[in-house]
Amino acid sequence: MKNVAVIGAGTMGNGIAHTFAQSGFKVSLIDVNNEALTKGLQTITTNLDRMLAKEKITQTDKASTLSNIETFTNLAEGISQSDLIVEAATENLELKLKIFKNIDEACLDSAILATNTSSISITQIAAVTAKPERVIGMHFMNPVPIMKLVEIIRGYNTSDHVTKRIMALSRTLGKEPVEVNDYPGFVANRILMPMLNESIETLYNGVAGVYEIDTVMKLGMAHPMGPLQLADFIGLDVCLSILNVMYDGFKNPKYAPCPLLVNMVRAGKLGVKSGEGFYDYSESKKAEKIAKQFVKA
């Protein structure tokens, strides 16, 4: 397995492309938007420069990683020679189903099809393909080049052969793969999202403020980042989407998203990506002040 295609040049997509390219794979980074591809490559370059400054890689490593990445706006062209295709588009079921139908029509018969979904059913995605046994979940954590965990999610029809290959491949990337089964939220988000949602409920009910809630969880529970800051980092729209998938999947009210989260997303307060969420990131001085508060905490 030498050629990898990554569909989607956003935060997760460019991180996945970076990780494979740094490990010596030839990567096709695909997005319908040229601007997104340019931004994705800029992000990869910036992250490599940070690693270079910390002496974690050499200038040769940086140049080699970048040379391993080729960009495409045409899906069929980008995946035509790929042994593995990793979809990392927005967490939207209809979009993912459309992408997988298109992948299935254009990819090699031997290609493994993976999705980076954090909550959507692998079985449902695989059902739109001709060979559901070759479809699997590879849920990377953000930031991808740094975080070790990869949730490997088996759909109902995913073969043992494909699972073993992807587990082994993840280890070659320096990751720690963990095999889980296909239920809403898998393991990571089934546990994480209710905690984030309960933190938002705690704020909504007036128990404590944003900084106080985050400080309690950081100092009392040894979390490296407070839950509300983490929700901002993930994206409040993404949190809402995952909670809705879990609520729809289990029909259990404990997964129902907090009204405050719903309203914030409706208002466009999505966290870091929009410049404001539970914290205000719109001005560098404010962002710097927030960062200093967390360092002190």
PDB file of C-alpha atoms in Angstrom:
ATOM      1  CA  MET A   1       0.000   0.000   0.000  1.00  0.00           C
ATOM      2  CA  LYS A   2       1.849   3.070  -1.291  1.00  0.00           C
ATOM      3  CA  ASN A   3      -0.707   5.453  -2.777  1.00  0.00           C
ATOM      4  CA  VAL A   4      -3.262   7.154  -0.558  1.00  0.00           C
ATOM      5  CA  ALA A   5      -6.029   9.584  -1.496  1.00  0.00           C
ATOM      6  CA  VAL A   6      -7.534  11.956   1.058  1.00  0.00           C
ATOM      7  CA  ILE A   7     -10.849  13.576   0.194  1.00  0.00           C
ATOM      8  CA  GLY A   8     -11.317  16.959   1.865  1.00  0.00           C
ATOM      9  CA  ALA A   9      -8.584  19.514   2.531  1.00  0.00           C
ATOM     10  CA  GLY A  10     -10.009  20.934   5.758  1.00  0.00           C
ATOM     11  CA  THR A  11      -8.600  20.540   9.265  1.00  0.00           C
ATOM     12  CA  MET A  12      -8.864  16.760   9.411  1.00  0.00           C
ATOM     13  CA  GLY A  13      -8.123  16.150   5.723  1.00  0.00           C
ATOM     14  CA  ASN A  14      -4.913  18.145   5.587  1.00  0.00           C
ATOM     15  CA  GLY A  15      -3.801  16.603   8.891  1.00  0.00           C
ATOM     16  CA  ILE A  16      -4.368  13.087   7.544  1.00  0.00           C
ATOM     17  CA  ALA A  17      -2.572  13.950   4.293  1.00  0.00           C
ATOM     18  CA  HIS A  18       0.345  15.412   6.283  1.00  0.00           C
ATOM     19  CA  THR A  19       0.622  12.272   8.413  1.00  0.00           C
ATOM     20  CA  PHE A  20       0.641   9.841   5.485  1.00  0.00           C
ATOM     21  CA  ALA A  21       3.035  11.990   3.440  1.00  0.00           C
ATOM     22  CA  GLN A  22       5.460  12.322   6.349  1.00  0.00           C
ATOM     23  CA  SER A  23       5.438   8.521   6.639  1.00  0.00           C
ATOM     24  CA  GLY A  24       6.542   8.153   3.014  1.00  0.00           C
ATOM     25  CA  PHE A  25       3.215   7.547   1.256  1.00  0.00           C
ATOM     26  CA  LYS A  26       2.316   9.241  -2.015  1.00  0.00           C
ATOM     27  CA  VAL A  27      -0.777  11.300  -1.212  1.00  0.00           C
ATOM     28  CA  SER A  28      -3.467  12.710  -3.479  1.00  0.00           C
ATOM     29  CA  LEU A  29      -5.222  15.510  -1.575  1.00  0.00           C
ATOM     30  CA  ILE A  30      -8.624  16.107  -3.179  1.00  0.00           C
ATOM     31  CA  ASP A  31     -11.115  18.924  -2.754  1.00  0.00           C
ATOM     32  CA  VAL A  32     -13.670  20.531  -5.072  1.00  0.00           C
ATOM     33  CA  ASN A  33     -12.368  23.930  -3.988  1.00  0.00           C
ATOM     34  CA  ASN A  34      -8.927  25.102  -5.187  1.00  0.00           C
ATOM     35  CA  GLU A  35      -8.836  27.670  -2.406  1.00  0.00           C
ATOM     36  CA  ALA A  36      -9.322  24.922   0.185  1.00  0.00           C
ATOM     37  CA  LEU A  37      -6.438  22.967  -1.324  1.00  0.00           C
ATOM     38  CA  THR A  38      -4.168  26.018  -1.183  1.00  0.00           C
ATOM     39  CA  LYS A  39      -5.144  26.678   2.431  1.00  0.00           C
ATOM     40  CA  GLY A  40      -4.655  22.998   3.294  1.00  0.00           C
ATOM     41  CA  LEU A  41      -1.124  22.973   1.886  1.00  0.00           C
ATOM     42  CA  GLN A  42      -0.345  26.199   3.742  1.00  0.00           C
ATOM     43  CA  THR A  43      -1.485  24.577   6.980  1.00  0.00           C
ATOM     44  CA  ILE A  44       0.673  21.516   6.344  1.00  0.00           C
ATOM     45  CA  THR A  45       3.680  23.744   5.606  1.00  0.00           C
ATOM     46  CA  THR A  46       3.090  25.790   8.776  1.00  0.00           C
ATOM     47  CA  ASN A  47       2.830  22.638  10.893  1.00  0.00           C
ATOM     48  CA  LEU A  48       6.008  21.242   9.349  1.00  0.00           C
ATOM     49  CA  ASP A  49       7.779  24.533  10.115  1.00  0.00           C
ATOM     50  CA  ARG A  50       6.711  24.201  13.762  1.00  0.00           C
ATOM     51  CA  MET A  51       8.124  20.691  13.876  1.00  0.00           C
ATOM     52  CA  LEU A  52      11.312  21.928  12.212  1.00  0.00           C
ATOM     53  CA  ALA A  53      11.684  24.720  14.783  1.00  0.00           C
ATOM     54  CA  LYS A  54      11.334  22.144  17.583  1.00  0.00           C
ATOM     55  CA  GLU A  55      13.939  19.946  15.843  1.00  0.00           C
ATOM     56  CA  LYS A  56      11.459  17.062  15.511  1.00  0.00           C
ATOM     57  CA  ILE A  57      12.138  16.880  11.765  1.00  0.00           C
ATOM     58  CA  THR A  58      14.862  18.065   9.403  1.00  0.00           C
ATOM     59  CA  GLN A  59      14.623  20.375   6.386  1.00  0.00           C
ATOM     60  CA  THR A  60      14.961  17.244   4.231  1.00  0.00           C
ATOM     61  CA  ASP A  61      12.000  15.661   6.030  1.00  0.00           C
ATOM     62  CA  LYS A  62       9.917  18.761   5.364  1.00  0.00           C
ATOM     63  CA  ALA A  63      10.817  18.853   1.676  1.00  0.00           C
ATOM     64  CA  SER A  64      10.159  15.117   1.300  1.00  0.00           C
ATOM     65  CA  THR A  65       6.748  15.377   2.985  1.00  0.00           C
ATOM     66  CA  LEU A  66       5.611  18.221   0.746  1.00  0.00           C
ATOM     67  CA  SER A  67       6.898  16.485  -2.376  1.00  0.00           C
ATOM     68  CA  ASN A  68       4.767  13.449  -1.495  1.00  0.00           C
ATOM     69  CA  ILE A  69       1.534  15.471  -1.778  1.00  0.00           C
ATOM     70  CA  GLU A  70      -0.248  16.189  -5.046  1.00  0.00           C
ATOM     71  CA  THR A  71      -3.526  18.111  -5.183  1.00  0.00           C
ATOM     72  CA  PHE A  72      -6.611  17.415  -7.305  1.00  0.00           C
ATOM     73  CA  THR A  73     -10.053  18.938  -7.790  1.00  0.00           C
ATOM     74  CA  ASN A  74     -11.218  15.988  -9.892  1.00  0.00           C
ATOM     75  CA  LEU A  75     -12.195  13.038  -7.693  1.00  0.00           C
ATOM     76  CA  ALA A  76     -11.870  10.307 -10.329  1.00  0.00           C
ATOM     77  CA  GLU A  77      -8.420  11.516 -11.357  1.00  0.00           C
ATOM     78  CA  GLY A  78      -7.226  11.831  -7.786  1.00  0.00           C
ATOM     79  CA  ILE A  79      -8.239   8.318  -6.699  1.00  0.00           C
ATOM     80  CA  SER A  80      -7.499   6.426  -9.911  1.00  0.00           C
ATOM     81  CA  GLN A  81      -4.303   4.754  -8.612  1.00  0.00           C
ATOM     82  CA  SER A  82      -4.987   4.836  -4.869  1.00  0.00           C
ATOM     83  CA  ASP A  83      -4.645   1.733  -2.701  1.00  0.00           C
ATOM     84  CA  LEU A  84      -6.431   3.475   0.171  1.00  0.00           C
ATOM     85  CA  ILE A  85      -8.976   6.282  -0.019  1.00  0.00           C
ATOM     86  CA  VAL A  86      -9.764   8.227   3.157  1.00  0.00           C
ATOM     87  CA  GLU A  87     -12.844  10.446   3.082  1.00  0.00           C
ATOM     88  CA  ALA A  88     -12.539  13.422   5.432  1.00  0.00           C
ATOM     89  CA  ALA A  89     -15.402  15.653   4.317  1.00  0.00           C
ATOM     90  CA  THR A  90     -17.896  17.490   6.515  1.00  0.00           C
ATOM     91  CA  GLU A  91     -19.813  15.370   9.038  1.00  0.00           C
ATOM     92  CA  ASN A  92     -22.932  15.184   6.873  1.00  0.00           C
ATOM     93  CA  LEU A  93     -24.554  11.869   5.994  1.00  0.00           C
ATOM     94  CA  GLU A  94     -25.946  12.824   2.588  1.00  0.00           C
ATOM     95  CA  LEU A  95     -22.614  14.294   1.488  1.00  0.00           C
ATOM     96  CA  LYS A  96     -20.699  11.209   2.602  1.00  0.00           C
ATOM     97  CA  LEU A  97     -23.110   8.861   0.832  1.00  0.00           C
ATOM     98  CA  LYS A  98     -22.727  10.866  -2.386  1.00  0.00           C
ATOM     99  CA  ILE A  99     -18.928  10.826  -2.111  1.00  0.00           C
ATOM    100  CA  PHE A 100     -18.809   7.065  -1.501  1.00  0.00           C
ATOM    101  CA  LYS A 101     -21.066   6.361  -4.488  1.00  0.00           C
ATOM    102  CA  ASN A 102     -18.666   8.384  -6.641  1.00  0.00           C
ATOM    103  CA  ILE A 103     -15.594   6.713  -5.122  1.00  0.00           C
ATOM    104  CA  ASP A 104     -17.050   3.269  -5.714  1.00  0.00           C
ATOM    105  CA  GLU A 105     -17.491   3.999  -9.422  1.00  0.00           C
ATOM    106  CA  ALA A 106     -13.956   5.332  -9.996  1.00  0.00           C
ATOM    107  CA  CYS A 107     -11.558   3.510  -7.661  1.00  0.00           C
ATOM    108  CA  LEU A 108      -9.441   0.411  -8.166  1.00  0.00           C
ATOM    109  CA  ASP A 109     -11.208  -2.876  -7.417  1.00  0.00           C
ATOM    110  CA  SER A 110      -8.535  -3.598  -4.805  1.00  0.00           C
ATOM    111  CA  ALA A 111      -8.775  -0.222  -3.012  1.00  0.00           C
ATOM    112  CA  ILE A 112      -9.818   0.022   0.622  1.00  0.00           C
ATOM    113  CA  LEU A 113     -12.358   2.773   1.305  1.00  0.00           C
ATOM    114  CA  ALA A 114     -12.137   4.501   4.679  1.00  0.00           C
ATOM    115  CA  THR A 115     -14.107   7.292   6.271  1.00  0.00           C
ATOM    116  CA  ASN A 116     -12.881   9.618   8.995  1.00  0.00           C
ATOM    117  CA  THR A 117     -16.421  10.065  10.308  1.00  0.00           C
ATOM    118  CA  SER A 118     -16.616  10.624  14.055  1.00  0.00           C
ATOM    119  CA  SER A 119     -20.164   9.332  14.500  1.00  0.00           C
ATOM    120  CA  ILE A 120     -21.967   8.256  11.295  1.00  0.00           C
ATOM    121  CA  SER A 121     -22.661   4.554  10.689  1.00  0.00           C
ATOM    122  CA  ILE A 122     -19.958   2.777   8.676  1.00  0.00           C
ATOM    123  CA  THR A 123     -22.536   0.152   7.731  1.00  0.00           C
ATOM    124  CA  GLN A 124     -24.840   2.795   6.270  1.00  0.00           C
ATOM    125  CA  ILE A 125     -22.011   4.393   4.281  1.00  0.00           C
ATOM    126  CA  ALA A 126     -20.792   1.005   3.032  1.00  0.00           C
ATOM    127  CA  ALA A 127     -24.291   0.079   1.838  1.00  0.00           C
ATOM    128  CA  VAL A 128     -24.069   2.494  -1.112  1.00  0.00           C
ATOM    129  CA  THR A 129     -20.963   0.703  -2.462  1.00  0.00           C
ATOM    130  CA  ALA A 130     -20.689  -2.505  -4.476  1.00  0.00           C
ATOM    131  CA  LYS A 131     -18.217  -4.041  -1.998  1.00  0.00           C
ATOM    132  CA  PRO A 132     -19.191  -3.099   1.571  1.00  0.00           C
ATOM    133  CA  GLU A 133     -16.630  -5.548   2.926  1.00  0.00           C
ATOM    134  CA  ARG A 134     -13.825  -3.141   1.914  1.00  0.00           C
ATOM    135  CA  VAL A 135     -15.312  -0.110   3.745  1.00  0.00           C
ATOM    136  CA  ILE A 136     -13.992   0.792   7.198  1.00  0.00           C
ATOM    137  CA  GLY A 137     -13.817   3.720   9.607  1.00  0.00           C
ATOM    138  CA  MET A 138     -10.518   5.445  10.422  1.00  0.00           C
ATOM    139  CA  HIS A 139     -11.386   8.067  13.017  1.00  0.00           C
ATOM    140  CA  PHE A 140      -8.243  10.168  13.507  1.00  0.00           C
ATOM    141  CA  MET A 141      -7.996  12.648  16.364  1.00  0.00           C
ATOM    142  CA  ASN A 142      -7.254  16.362  15.937  1.00  0.00           C
ATOM    143  CA  PRO A 143      -4.491  17.512  15.506  1.00  0.00           C
ATOM    144  CA  VAL A 144      -3.789  14.419  13.401  1.00  0.00           C
ATOM    145  CA  PRO A 145       0.039  14.668  13.158  1.00  0.00           C
ATOM    146  CA  ILE A 146       0.299  14.774  16.964  1.00  0.00           C
ATOM    147  CA  MET A 147      -2.523  12.648  18.399  1.00  0.00           C
ATOM    148  CA  LYS A 148      -1.727   8.935  18.660  1.00  0.00           C
ATOM    149  CA  LEU A 149      -5.193   7.392  18.711  1.00  0.00           C
ATOM    150  CA  VAL A 150      -7.033   6.113  15.643  1.00  0.00           C
ATOM    151  CA  GLU A 151     -10.419   4.495  16.173  1.00  0.00           C
ATOM    152  CA  ILE A 152     -10.764   1.679  13.642  1.00  0.00           C
ATOM    153  CA  ILE A 153     -14.477   1.050  13.167  1.00  0.00           C
ATOM    154  CA  ARG A 154     -15.755  -2.151  11.598  1.00  0.00           C
ATOM    155  CA  GLY A 155     -18.996  -1.915   9.684  1.00  0.00           C
ATOM    156  CA  TYR A 156     -21.372  -4.885   9.737  1.00  0.00           C
ATOM    157  CA  ASN A 157     -19.786  -6.252   6.533  1.00  0.00           C
ATOM    158  CA  THR A 158     -16.167  -5.084   6.951  1.00  0.00           C
ATOM    159  CA  SER A 159     -13.873  -8.042   6.339  1.00  0.00           C
ATOM    160  CA  ASP A 160     -11.252  -9.352   8.759  1.00  0.00           C
ATOM    161  CA  HIS A 161      -8.629  -8.897   6.036  1.00  0.00           C
ATOM    162  CA  VAL A 162      -9.393  -5.192   5.595  1.00  0.00           C
ATOM    163  CA  THR A 163      -9.492  -4.631   9.362  1.00  0.00           C
ATOM    164  CA  LYS A 164      -6.108  -6.283   9.888  1.00  0.00           C
ATOM    165  CA  ARG A 165      -4.536  -4.290   7.051  1.00  0.00           C
ATOM    166  CA  ILE A 166      -5.799  -0.973   8.383  1.00  0.00           C
ATOM    167  CA  MET A 167      -4.748  -1.793  11.952  1.00  0.00           C
ATOM    168  CA  ALA A 168      -1.236  -2.606  10.695  1.00  0.00           C
ATOM    169  CA  LEU A 169      -1.154   0.461   8.454  1.00  0.00           C
ATOM    170  CA  SER A 170      -2.094   2.725  11.364  1.00  0.00           C
ATOM    171  CA  ARG A 171       0.873   1.428  13.326  1.00  0.00           C
ATOM    172  CA  THR A 172       3.230   2.273  10.451  1.00  0.00           C
ATOM    173  CA  LEU A 173       2.029   5.867  10.843  1.00  0.00           C
ATOM    174  CA  GLY A 174       3.152   5.815  14.485  1.00  0.00           C
ATOM    175  CA  LYS A 175      -0.446   5.651  15.700  1.00  0.00           C
ATOM    176  CA  GLU A 176      -2.171   3.434  18.266  1.00  0.00           C
ATOM    177  CA  PRO A 177      -5.181   1.867  16.534  1.00  0.00           C
ATOM    178  CA  VAL A 178      -8.108   0.647  18.628  1.00  0.00           C
ATOM    179  CA  GLU A 179     -10.721  -1.587  17.014  1.00  0.00           C
ATOM    180  CA  VAL A 180     -14.353  -0.789  17.865  1.00  0.00           C
ATOM    181  CA  ASN A 181     -17.746  -1.780  16.505  1.00  0.00           C
ATOM    182  CA  ASP A 182     -20.225   0.304  14.556  1.00  0.00           C
ATOM    183  CA  TYR A 183     -22.634   2.025  16.951  1.00  0.00           C
ATOM    184  CA  PRO A 184     -23.506   5.753  17.089  1.00  0.00           C
ATOM    185  CA  GLY A 185     -20.558   7.793  18.354  1.00  0.00           C
ATOM    186  CA  PHE A 186     -18.342   4.680  18.486  1.00  0.00           C
ATOM    187  CA  VAL A 187     -16.302   4.918  21.728  1.00  0.00           C
ATOM    188  CA  ALA A 188     -14.560   8.307  21.689  1.00  0.00           C
ATOM    189  CA  ASN A 189     -17.594  10.486  21.012  1.00  0.00           C
ATOM    190  CA  ARG A 190     -20.076   8.285  22.837  1.00  0.00           C
ATOM    191  CA  ILE A 191     -18.159   9.167  26.005  1.00  0.00           C
ATOM    192  CA  LEU A 192     -16.807  12.622  25.112  1.00  0.00           C
ATOM    193  CA  MET A 193     -19.896  14.316  23.663  1.00  0.00           C
ATOM    194  CA  PRO A 194     -22.212  13.695  26.642  1.00  0.00           C
ATOM    195  CA  MET A 195     -19.496  15.191  28.863  1.00  0.00           C
ATOM    196  CA  LEU A 196     -19.225  18.294  26.666  1.00  0.00           C
ATOM    197  CA  ASN A 197     -23.012  18.536  26.499  1.00  0.00           C
ATOM    198  CA  GLU A 198     -23.296  18.273  30.289  1.00  0.00           C
ATOM    199  CA  SER A 199     -20.685  21.021  30.650  1.00  0.00           C
ATOM    200  CA  ILE A 200     -22.823  23.226  28.399  1.00  0.00           C
ATOM    201  CA  GLU A 201     -25.909  22.308  30.480  1.00  0.00           C
ATOM    202  CA  THR A 202     -23.990  23.314  33.614  1.00  0.00           C
ATOM    203  CA  LEU A 203     -23.330  26.731  32.070  1.00  0.00           C
ATOM    204  CA  TYR A 204     -26.914  26.957  30.754  1.00  0.00           C
ATOM    205  CA  ASN A 205     -28.292  26.291  34.250  1.00  0.00           C
ATOM    206  CA  GLY A 206     -26.128  29.004  35.780  1.00  0.00           C
ATOM    207  CA  VAL A 207     -24.112  26.699  38.035  1.00  0.00           C
ATOM    208  CA  ALA A 208     -20.835  28.395  37.070  1.00  0.00           C
ATOM    209  CA  GLY A 209     -19.204  30.457  34.328  1.00  0.00           C
ATOM    210  CA  VAL A 210     -17.168  29.292  31.335  1.00  0.00           C
ATOM    211  CA  TYR A 211     -13.749  29.807  32.877  1.00  0.00           C
ATOM    212  CA  GLU A 212     -14.833  28.282  36.196  1.00  0.00           C
ATOM    213  CA  ILE A 213     -16.221  25.124  34.576  1.00  0.00           C
ATOM    214  CA  ASP A 214     -13.096  24.638  32.496  1.00  0.00           C
ATOM    215  CA  THR A 215     -10.803  25.271  35.453  1.00  0.00           C
ATOM    216  CA  VAL A 216     -12.602  22.695  37.624  1.00  0.00           C
ATOM    217  CA  MET A 217     -12.167  20.045  34.940  1.00  0.00           C
ATOM    218  CA  LYS A 218      -8.538  20.959  34.266  1.00  0.00           C
ATOM    219  CA  LEU A 219      -7.358  21.151  37.864  1.00  0.00           C
ATOM    220  CA  GLY A 220      -9.753  18.630  39.408  1.00  0.00           C
ATOM    221  CA  MET A 221      -9.846  15.984  36.688  1.00  0.00           C
ATOM    222  CA  ALA A 222      -6.404  16.580  35.095  1.00  0.00           C
ATOM    223  CA  HIS A 223      -7.903  17.339  31.676  1.00  0.00           C
ATOM    224  CA  PRO A 224      -5.363  19.159  29.479  1.00  0.00           C
ATOM    225  CA  MET A 225      -8.124  21.374  28.088  1.00  0.00           C
ATOM    226  CA  GLY A 226     -11.432  22.440  29.626  1.00  0.00           C
ATOM    227  CA  PRO A 227     -14.576  20.932  28.048  1.00  0.00           C
ATOM    228  CA  LEU A 228     -15.965  24.248  26.818  1.00  0.00           C
ATOM    229  CA  GLN A 229     -12.628  25.240  25.302  1.00  0.00           C
ATOM    230  CA  LEU A 230     -12.448  21.784  23.735  1.00  0.00           C
ATOM    231  CA  ALA A 231     -15.947  22.192  22.274  1.00  0.00           C
ATOM    232  CA  ASP A 232     -14.818  25.497  20.733  1.00  0.00           C
ATOM    233  CA  PHE A 233     -11.767  23.754  19.314  1.00  0.00           C
ATOM    234  CA  ILE A 234     -13.799  20.881  17.818  1.00  0.00           C
ATOM    235  CA  GLY A 235     -16.472  23.243  16.473  1.00  0.00           C
ATOM    236  CA  LEU A 236     -19.862  23.660  18.118  1.00  0.00           C
ATOM    237  CA  ASP A 237     -21.581  22.724  14.863  1.00  0.00           C
ATOM    238  CA  VAL A 238     -19.635  19.454  14.793  1.00  0.00           C
ATOM    239  CA  CYS A 239     -20.554  18.752  18.434  1.00  0.00           C
ATOM    240  CA  LEU A 240     -24.215  19.400  17.647  1.00  0.00           C
ATOM    241  CA  SER A 241     -24.105  17.146  14.598  1.00  0.00           C
ATOM    242  CA  ILE A 242     -22.559  14.262  16.547  1.00  0.00           C
ATOM    243  CA  LEU A 243     -25.046  14.604  19.403  1.00  0.00           C
ATOM    244  CA  ASN A 244     -27.909  14.572  16.912  1.00  0.00           C
ATOM    245  CA  VAL A 245     -26.556  11.388  15.306  1.00  0.00           C
ATOM    246  CA  MET A 246     -26.350   9.740  18.734  1.00  0.00           C
ATOM    247  CA  TYR A 247     -29.787  10.996  19.785  1.00  0.00           C
ATOM    248  CA  ASP A 248     -31.332   9.728  16.547  1.00  0.00           C
ATOM    249  CA  GLY A 249     -29.453   6.439  16.778  1.00  0.00           C
ATOM    250  CA  PHE A 250     -30.233   5.567  20.400  1.00  0.00           C
ATOM    251  CA  LYS A 251     -33.492   7.503  20.910  1.00  0.00           C
ATOM    252  CA  ASN A 252     -32.207   8.212  24.422  1.00  0.00           C
ATOM    253  CA  PRO A 253     -32.840  11.703  25.886  1.00  0.00           C
ATOM    254  CA  LYS A 254     -29.437  11.719  27.591  1.00  0.00           C
ATOM    255  CA  TYR A 255     -27.921  12.443  24.164  1.00  0.00           C
ATOM    256  CA  ALA A 256     -30.272  15.351  23.381  1.00  0.00           C
ATOM    257  CA  PRO A 257     -28.184  18.502  22.709  1.00  0.00           C
ATOM    258  CA  CYS A 258     -28.452  21.359  25.200  1.00  0.00           C
ATOM    259  CA  PRO A 259     -30.679  24.248  23.981  1.00  0.00           C
ATOM    260  CA  LEU A 260     -27.762  26.638  24.519  1.00  0.00           C
ATOM    261  CA  LEU A 261     -25.617  24.645  22.086  1.00  0.00           C
ATOM    262  CA  VAL A 262     -28.429  24.620  19.524  1.00  0.00           C
ATOM    263  CA  ASN A 263     -28.910  28.386  19.772  1.00  0.00           C
ATOM    264  CA  MET A 264     -25.197  29.151  19.576  1.00  0.00           C
ATOM    265  CA  VAL A 265     -24.892  27.137  16.351  1.00  0.00           C
ATOM    266  CA  ARG A 266     -27.987  28.870  14.928  1.00  0.00           C
ATOM    267  CA  ALA A 267     -26.363  32.208  15.758  1.00  0.00           C
ATOM    268  CA  GLY A 268     -23.139  31.221  13.984  1.00  0.00           C
ATOM    269  CA  LYS A 269     -21.089  31.045  17.190  1.00  0.00           C
ATOM    270  CA  LEU A 270     -19.152  27.923  16.245  1.00  0.00           C
ATOM    271  CA  GLY A 271     -15.966  28.320  18.277  1.00  0.00           C
ATOM    272  CA  VAL A 272     -12.452  28.901  16.984  1.00  0.00           C
ATOM    273  CA  LYS A 273     -13.455  28.529  13.318  1.00  0.00           C
ATOM    274  CA  SER A 274     -15.947  31.428  13.485  1.00  0.00           C
ATOM    275  CA  GLY A 275     -13.945  33.584  15.897  1.00  0.00           C
ATOM    276  CA  GLU A 276     -16.376  33.190  18.780  1.00  0.00           C
ATOM    277  CA  GLY A 277     -17.916  30.387  20.806  1.00  0.00           C
ATOM    278  CA  PHE A 278     -17.698  30.053  24.562  1.00  0.00           C
ATOM    279  CA  TYR A 279     -14.581  32.223  24.213  1.00  0.00           C
ATOM    280  CA  ASP A 280     -13.928  35.195  21.938  1.00  0.00           C
ATOM    281  CA  TYR A 281     -11.156  34.509  19.416  1.00  0.00           C
ATOM    282  CA  SER A 282     -11.854  37.502  17.189  1.00  0.00           C
ATOM    283  CA  GLU A 283      -9.037  39.682  18.498  1.00  0.00           C
ATOM    284  CA  SER A 284      -5.474  38.505  18.969  1.00  0.00           C
ATOM    285  CA  LYS A 285      -5.152  40.271  22.315  1.00  0.00           C
ATOM    286  CA  LYS A 286      -8.237  38.543  23.674  1.00  0.00           C
ATOM    287  CA  ALA A 287      -7.042  35.187  22.365  1.00  0.00           C
ATOM    288  CA  GLU A 288      -3.638  35.800  23.963  1.00  0.00           C
ATOM    289  CA  LYS A 289      -5.306  36.716  27.252  1.00  0.00           C
ATOM    290  CA  ILE A 290      -7.346  33.511  27.190  1.00  0.00           C
ATOM    291  CA  ALA A 291      -4.229  31.466  26.440  1.00  0.00           C
ATOM    292  CA  LYS A 292      -2.390  33.043  29.376  1.00  0.00           C
ATOM    293  CA  GLN A 293      -5.325  32.286  31.690  1.00  0.00           C
ATOM    294  CA  PHE A 294      -5.175  28.629  30.757  1.00  0.00           C
ATOM    295  CA  VAL A 295      -1.405  28.524  31.239  1.00  0.00           C
ATOM    296  CA  LYS A 296      -1.838  29.988  34.728  1.00  0.00           C
ATOM    297  CA  ALA A 297      -4.615  27.513  35.481  1.00  0.00           C
TER     298      ALA A 297
END
